Amino acid sequence: MRKIKYKKTRKVQPNPLEYTGKHKKSESEMQLFVYDEPGFKENKSIHLSDLKSSIDLTKNNWLNLHGLNDIEIVEGIGSLFEIDSFLLSDILNTTRRTKLEETNNSLFFNIKSILPTENSDNITVEQISFMIKDGVLISFQEKRSDFFTHIRERIRTKSGIVRTKKVDFLLYLLLDAVIENFYITIENEEDKVEELLTLSKGSANPEILIRIEKHRDNFNFLKRSIVPLRDSLTGIKSLKDDAICNVIEMDSFVYFSRLHQKSLELLEQIESDMGMLESASNFFFSSQGHKMNEIMKTLTIISSIFIPLTFLAGIYGMNFEYIPELKIHNGYFIVIGVMFLMVLGMIAYFKKIKWF
């Protein structure tokens, strides 16, 4: 889980463009889709110098950038589409929380995409930003991934209604694809929580408690990522009532309402899963306490049996000259027999009161 670190520096240049993510070796590459209902045009690798001439403002345009470490490309896109520098800074600063910025002719949205890490209890985080302006949707990804492969295929094959809608509907599809990653992550976490529940009932290994705390941190991080997403989607819903943003078509608001509902479902599921983690933790400590009680009960039974025997041995081990029964010929065997009968009697009594 990444933490926000404050840099104690003062710079002359406001909103400095600096990529703060960890994918600094990812090669920056742009892809462009220009489409409408009759057809589409795809450019799988377009250069910044060819971008302006390739965009057709009479159609829908989707520009996708993989890799944010090349600041010149990000600045070039910002200059071409007149994107404010503070928004470019938010795109490059991956420690920012999910946010929504709207004006009369543009809409900015960034979101955390979260997926489980294979063969690990960790989760992978990537920030994805979206900008809609003048009929162009620009998506900024930290690295190449396959989040939107099925959406590209829909555009190519004219599946569904994506080519009949504006780019605001495309934004809905992209956000929906990112939100699906939350479902995948939570489902993966739930499988591991169920495993921990089973282990906590039958094992007292401290490693279980460490894993429980790790997954609790994961759920808290998921919650902190979804809450601002929910708030941002609420903000999109409010745009319909305020009528201050013309980027989203009126008939498209219902789709963003669905995303808002999904964010609420995710938060409810996280609360439920954190309750399961709490149960696993309680089971672990209960198992520890029960095992300790069993050990103490065993030690108590052994002590209760041997204390009277030690008492008898102590009496007959005293060095008094006129101690009673000292001259009895079969005294040793009598005392041993008494000790044996005492042990049997105490075992029978403990069994009767169900100590074992």
Coordinates of C-alpha atoms in Angstrom, one line a residue:
M1 CA 0.0 0.0 0.0
R2 CA 1.5 3.3 -1.1
K3 CA 1.5 6.3 1.3
I4 CA 1.4 9.9 0.3
K5 CA 4.7 11.6 1.1
Y6 CA 5.0 15.3 1.5
K7 CA 8.1 16.8 -0.1
K8 CA 9.5 19.7 1.9
T9 CA 10.6 21.7 -1.1
R10 CA 9.7 25.1 -2.5
K11 CA 9.8 25.5 -6.3
V12 CA 9.4 28.6 -8.3
Q13 CA 7.5 26.8 -11.0
P14 CA 3.9 26.2 -9.9
N15 CA 2.3 22.7 -10.6
P16 CA 5.6 21.1 -11.8
L17 CA 5.0 18.3 -14.2
E18 CA 6.7 15.3 -12.6
Y19 CA 5.6 11.6 -12.9
T20 CA 5.4 10.2 -9.4
G21 CA 4.4 6.6 -10.3
K22 CA 6.6 3.5 -10.2
H23 CA 6.3 2.6 -13.9
K24 CA 9.1 4.9 -14.9
K25 CA 10.5 2.4 -17.5
S26 CA 7.2 2.0 -19.4
E27 CA 7.6 3.3 -23.0
S28 CA 5.1 6.1 -23.8
E29 CA 2.9 5.2 -26.8
M30 CA -0.4 6.7 -28.2
Q31 CA -3.3 5.0 -29.9
L32 CA -6.1 6.8 -31.7
F33 CA -9.7 5.7 -32.6
V34 CA -11.8 7.9 -34.8
Y35 CA -15.3 6.5 -35.2
D36 CA -18.9 7.0 -35.8
E37 CA -21.8 4.7 -36.6
P38 CA -20.9 4.1 -40.3
G39 CA -17.2 3.3 -39.7
F40 CA -14.0 3.7 -37.7
K41 CA -10.3 4.4 -38.2
E42 CA -7.7 3.0 -35.9
N43 CA -4.1 4.2 -35.5
K44 CA -2.3 1.8 -33.1
S45 CA 0.8 4.0 -32.8
I46 CA 0.5 7.7 -33.6
H47 CA 3.1 10.4 -33.1
L48 CA 2.5 13.7 -31.4
S49 CA 3.3 15.6 -34.6
D50 CA 0.6 13.7 -36.5
L51 CA -2.1 14.0 -33.8
K52 CA -3.7 17.3 -34.8
S53 CA -4.2 16.3 -38.5
S54 CA -5.5 12.8 -37.5
I55 CA -8.3 14.0 -35.3
D56 CA -11.7 14.5 -36.9
L57 CA -13.9 16.7 -34.7
T58 CA -17.0 15.8 -36.7
K59 CA -16.7 12.2 -35.3
N60 CA -15.9 10.6 -32.0
N61 CA -12.2 10.5 -31.1
W62 CA -10.5 8.4 -28.4
L63 CA -6.9 9.1 -27.8
N64 CA -5.2 6.7 -25.4
L65 CA -1.7 7.2 -23.9
H66 CA 0.2 4.3 -22.4
G67 CA 3.1 5.4 -20.2
L68 CA 3.4 8.7 -18.4
N69 CA 7.1 9.0 -17.9
D70 CA 7.6 10.9 -21.2
I71 CA 6.7 14.4 -19.9
E72 CA 7.1 16.0 -23.4
I73 CA 4.2 13.9 -24.8
V74 CA 2.0 14.8 -21.9
E75 CA 2.8 18.5 -22.3
G76 CA 2.2 18.2 -26.0
I77 CA -1.2 16.7 -25.5
G78 CA -1.9 19.4 -22.9
S79 CA -0.9 22.2 -25.3
L80 CA -2.9 20.7 -28.2
F81 CA -6.1 20.4 -26.3
E82 CA -5.5 23.4 -24.0
I83 CA -5.5 21.4 -20.8
D84 CA -4.8 23.4 -17.7
S85 CA -1.3 22.7 -16.2
F86 CA -2.8 21.7 -12.8
L87 CA -4.8 19.0 -14.4
L88 CA -1.7 17.7 -16.2
S89 CA 0.0 17.7 -12.7
D90 CA -2.9 15.6 -11.4
I91 CA -2.5 13.2 -14.2
L92 CA 1.2 12.7 -13.5
N93 CA 0.9 12.7 -9.7
T94 CA -0.4 9.2 -8.9
T95 CA -0.8 9.9 -5.2
R96 CA -3.9 12.0 -5.9
R97 CA -7.2 10.7 -4.8
T98 CA -10.0 10.1 -7.3
K99 CA -11.5 13.4 -8.4
L100 CA -13.9 15.1 -10.8
E101 CA -13.3 18.5 -12.5
E102 CA -15.9 19.9 -14.8
T103 CA -16.3 23.1 -16.9
N104 CA -18.7 24.2 -19.6
N105 CA -16.7 22.4 -22.3
S106 CA -14.6 19.8 -20.6
L107 CA -14.7 17.0 -18.0
F108 CA -11.7 15.6 -16.1
F109 CA -11.9 12.3 -14.2
N110 CA -9.1 10.2 -12.6
I111 CA -9.5 6.9 -10.9
K112 CA -7.5 4.2 -9.3
S113 CA -7.5 0.8 -11.1
I114 CA -6.8 -2.0 -8.6
L115 CA -6.1 -5.6 -9.3
P116 CA -4.7 -8.5 -7.2
T117 CA -1.1 -9.5 -7.5
E118 CA -0.6 -13.1 -8.6
N119 CA 0.7 -15.5 -5.9
S120 CA 0.7 -12.7 -3.3
D121 CA -1.5 -11.0 -0.8
N122 CA -0.6 -7.6 -2.3
I123 CA -2.7 -5.6 -4.7
T124 CA -1.5 -3.7 -7.8
V125 CA -2.6 0.0 -8.1
E126 CA -2.6 2.1 -11.3
Q127 CA -4.0 5.5 -11.8
I128 CA -6.0 6.2 -15.0
S129 CA -7.1 9.7 -16.0
F130 CA -9.8 10.7 -18.5
M131 CA -10.4 14.0 -20.2
I132 CA -13.3 14.9 -22.5
K133 CA -13.0 18.1 -24.5
D134 CA -14.4 19.2 -27.9
G135 CA -15.7 15.7 -28.7
V136 CA -12.3 14.0 -27.9
L137 CA -11.8 11.6 -25.0
I138 CA -8.2 11.2 -23.8
S139 CA -7.2 8.4 -21.5
F140 CA -3.9 8.4 -19.6
Q141 CA -2.6 5.1 -18.4
E142 CA 0.6 4.5 -16.4
K143 CA 1.5 1.4 -18.4
R144 CA 0.2 -0.9 -21.1
S145 CA -2.6 -3.1 -20.0
D146 CA -5.6 -4.9 -21.3
F147 CA -8.4 -3.2 -19.3
F148 CA -10.0 -1.8 -22.4
T149 CA -9.4 -4.5 -25.0
H150 CA -13.0 -5.6 -25.1
I151 CA -14.1 -1.9 -25.7
R152 CA -11.7 -1.6 -28.6
E153 CA -13.2 -4.8 -30.0
R154 CA -16.7 -3.4 -29.7
I155 CA -15.7 -0.3 -31.7
R156 CA -14.1 -2.4 -34.4
T157 CA -17.0 -4.9 -34.7
K158 CA -19.8 -2.4 -34.0
S159 CA -21.0 -4.4 -31.1
G160 CA -23.6 -2.8 -28.9
I161 CA -24.4 0.9 -29.1
V162 CA -20.9 2.4 -28.6
R163 CA -20.6 3.7 -32.2
T164 CA -24.0 5.2 -32.1
K165 CA -23.2 7.2 -28.9
K166 CA -21.0 10.2 -28.1
V167 CA -17.7 10.0 -26.2
D168 CA -19.5 10.4 -22.9
F169 CA -20.9 6.9 -23.4
L170 CA -17.3 5.7 -24.1
L171 CA -16.2 7.3 -20.8
Y172 CA -19.0 5.3 -19.1
L173 CA -17.7 2.0 -20.7
L174 CA -14.1 2.8 -19.7
L175 CA -15.1 3.6 -16.1
D176 CA -17.2 0.5 -15.9
A177 CA -14.2 -1.6 -17.1
V178 CA -12.1 -0.1 -14.3
I179 CA -14.8 -0.7 -11.7
E180 CA -14.9 -4.3 -12.8
N181 CA -11.3 -4.6 -11.6
F182 CA -12.6 -3.7 -8.1
Y183 CA -15.0 -6.6 -8.3
I184 CA -12.2 -8.9 -9.4
T185 CA -9.9 -7.7 -6.5
I186 CA -12.7 -8.0 -3.9
E187 CA -13.6 -11.5 -5.1
N188 CA -9.9 -12.5 -4.9
E189 CA -9.7 -11.0 -1.4
E190 CA -12.9 -12.9 -0.3
D191 CA -11.4 -16.2 -1.4
K192 CA -8.4 -15.6 0.8
V193 CA -10.5 -14.4 3.7
E194 CA -12.5 -17.7 3.5
E195 CA -9.2 -19.6 3.6
L196 CA -8.1 -17.6 6.6
L197 CA -11.4 -18.3 8.4
T198 CA -10.8 -22.0 7.9
L199 CA -7.2 -21.8 9.1
S200 CA -8.1 -19.7 12.1
K201 CA -10.5 -22.3 13.4
G202 CA -7.9 -25.1 13.4
S203 CA -4.4 -23.5 13.7
A204 CA -2.7 -21.2 16.2
N205 CA 0.1 -20.2 13.8
P206 CA 0.9 -16.5 14.3
E207 CA 1.4 -16.2 10.5
I208 CA -2.4 -16.3 10.2
L209 CA -2.8 -13.2 12.2
I210 CA -0.2 -11.4 10.1
R211 CA -2.2 -12.4 6.9
I212 CA -5.4 -11.2 8.5
E213 CA -3.9 -7.8 9.2
K214 CA -2.5 -7.6 5.7
H215 CA -6.0 -8.2 4.1
R216 CA -7.5 -5.8 6.5
D217 CA -5.1 -3.2 5.2
N218 CA -6.0 -4.2 1.6
F219 CA -9.7 -3.7 2.3
N220 CA -9.1 -0.3 4.0
F221 CA -7.1 0.7 0.9
L222 CA -9.9 -0.4 -1.4
K223 CA -12.4 1.5 0.7
R224 CA -10.3 4.7 0.6
S225 CA -10.2 4.3 -3.2
I226 CA -13.9 3.7 -3.7
V227 CA -15.2 6.4 -1.4
P228 CA -13.9 9.3 -3.5
L229 CA -15.0 7.4 -6.6
R230 CA -18.5 7.3 -5.2
D231 CA -18.3 11.0 -4.4
S232 CA -17.1 11.8 -7.9
L233 CA -19.9 9.8 -9.5
T234 CA -22.4 11.6 -7.2
G235 CA -20.9 14.8 -8.7
I236 CA -21.6 13.6 -12.2
K237 CA -25.2 12.9 -11.2
S238 CA -25.5 16.4 -9.8
L239 CA -24.4 17.8 -13.2
K240 CA -27.7 16.8 -14.6
D241 CA -29.6 18.8 -12.1
D242 CA -27.3 21.9 -12.2
A243 CA -27.2 21.9 -16.0
I244 CA -23.7 23.5 -16.0
C245 CA -21.9 21.0 -18.1
N246 CA -22.8 20.1 -21.7
V247 CA -20.1 17.4 -22.1
I248 CA -22.4 14.6 -21.0
E249 CA -25.6 14.0 -23.0
M250 CA -28.9 14.0 -21.0
D251 CA -29.7 10.4 -21.9
S252 CA -26.2 9.3 -20.8
F253 CA -26.6 10.3 -17.1
V254 CA -28.5 7.1 -16.4
Y255 CA -25.4 5.1 -17.2
F256 CA -23.3 7.0 -14.7
S257 CA -26.1 6.4 -12.2
R258 CA -25.4 2.7 -12.6
L259 CA -21.8 3.2 -11.9
H260 CA -22.7 5.1 -8.7
Q261 CA -24.9 2.2 -7.7
K262 CA -22.0 -0.2 -8.3
S263 CA -19.7 1.9 -6.1
L264 CA -22.3 1.7 -3.3
E265 CA -22.5 -2.1 -3.8
L266 CA -18.7 -2.3 -3.6
L267 CA -18.6 -0.4 -0.3
E268 CA -21.3 -2.6 1.2
Q269 CA -19.4 -5.7 0.1
I270 CA -16.1 -4.4 1.7
E271 CA -17.9 -3.7 5.0
S272 CA -19.3 -7.3 4.9
D273 CA -15.8 -8.7 4.1
M274 CA -14.2 -6.7 6.8
G275 CA -16.7 -8.2 9.2
M276 CA -15.6 -11.7 8.0
L277 CA -12.0 -10.7 8.7
E278 CA -13.0 -9.6 12.2
S279 CA -14.6 -13.0 12.7
A280 CA -11.4 -14.7 11.5
S281 CA -9.4 -12.6 14.0
N282 CA -11.8 -13.5 16.8
F283 CA -11.7 -17.2 15.8
F284 CA -7.9 -17.1 16.0
F285 CA -7.8 -15.5 19.4
S286 CA -10.6 -17.9 20.6
S287 CA -8.6 -20.8 19.3
Q288 CA -5.5 -19.5 21.1
G289 CA -7.4 -19.0 24.3
H290 CA -9.1 -22.5 24.1
K291 CA -5.7 -24.2 23.5
M292 CA -4.2 -22.3 26.4
N293 CA -7.2 -23.4 28.6
E294 CA -6.7 -27.0 27.6
I295 CA -3.0 -26.8 28.5
M296 CA -3.8 -25.2 31.8
K297 CA -6.4 -27.8 32.6
T298 CA -3.9 -30.6 31.8
L299 CA -1.3 -29.1 34.0
T300 CA -3.9 -28.6 36.8
I301 CA -5.0 -32.3 36.6
I302 CA -1.3 -33.4 36.8
S303 CA -0.6 -31.0 39.7
S304 CA -3.8 -32.1 41.5
I305 CA -2.8 -35.8 41.3
F306 CA 0.8 -35.3 42.3
I307 CA 0.4 -32.8 45.2
P308 CA -1.2 -35.4 47.5
L309 CA 1.4 -37.9 46.6
T310 CA 4.1 -35.4 47.3
F311 CA 2.4 -34.7 50.6
L312 CA 2.5 -38.4 51.6
A313 CA 6.1 -38.8 50.4
G314 CA 7.0 -35.7 52.4
I315 CA 5.5 -37.1 55.6
Y316 CA 7.2 -40.5 55.4
G317 CA 10.4 -38.9 54.3
M318 CA 10.9 -37.1 57.6
N319 CA 13.8 -38.2 59.8
F320 CA 12.0 -38.6 63.2
E321 CA 13.1 -41.6 65.3
Y322 CA 9.6 -42.3 66.6
I323 CA 7.5 -41.7 63.5
P324 CA 4.3 -43.8 63.4
E325 CA 4.1 -46.9 61.1
L326 CA 7.9 -46.8 60.8
K327 CA 8.3 -50.4 62.1
I328 CA 5.5 -51.9 60.0
H329 CA 7.0 -54.7 57.9
N330 CA 4.7 -54.0 54.9
G331 CA 4.5 -50.3 55.4
Y332 CA 6.2 -49.5 52.1
F333 CA 3.7 -51.5 50.1
I334 CA 0.8 -50.1 52.1
V335 CA 1.8 -46.5 51.3
I336 CA 2.3 -47.3 47.6
G337 CA -1.1 -48.9 47.5
V338 CA -2.7 -45.9 49.2
M339 CA -1.0 -43.6 46.7
F340 CA -2.2 -45.8 43.8
L341 CA -5.8 -45.8 45.1
M342 CA -5.6 -42.1 45.6
V343 CA -4.6 -41.6 42.0
L344 CA -7.4 -43.8 40.8
G345 CA -9.9 -42.0 42.9
M346 CA -8.8 -38.6 41.7
I347 CA -8.9 -39.7 38.1
A348 CA -12.4 -41.0 38.6
Y349 CA -13.5 -37.8 40.2
F350 CA -12.0 -35.6 37.4
K351 CA -13.7 -37.8 34.8
K352 CA -17.0 -37.4 36.7
I353 CA -16.8 -33.6 36.6
K354 CA -15.8 -33.9 32.9
W355 CA -12.4 -32.3 33.2
F356 CA -11.2 -34.7 30.5

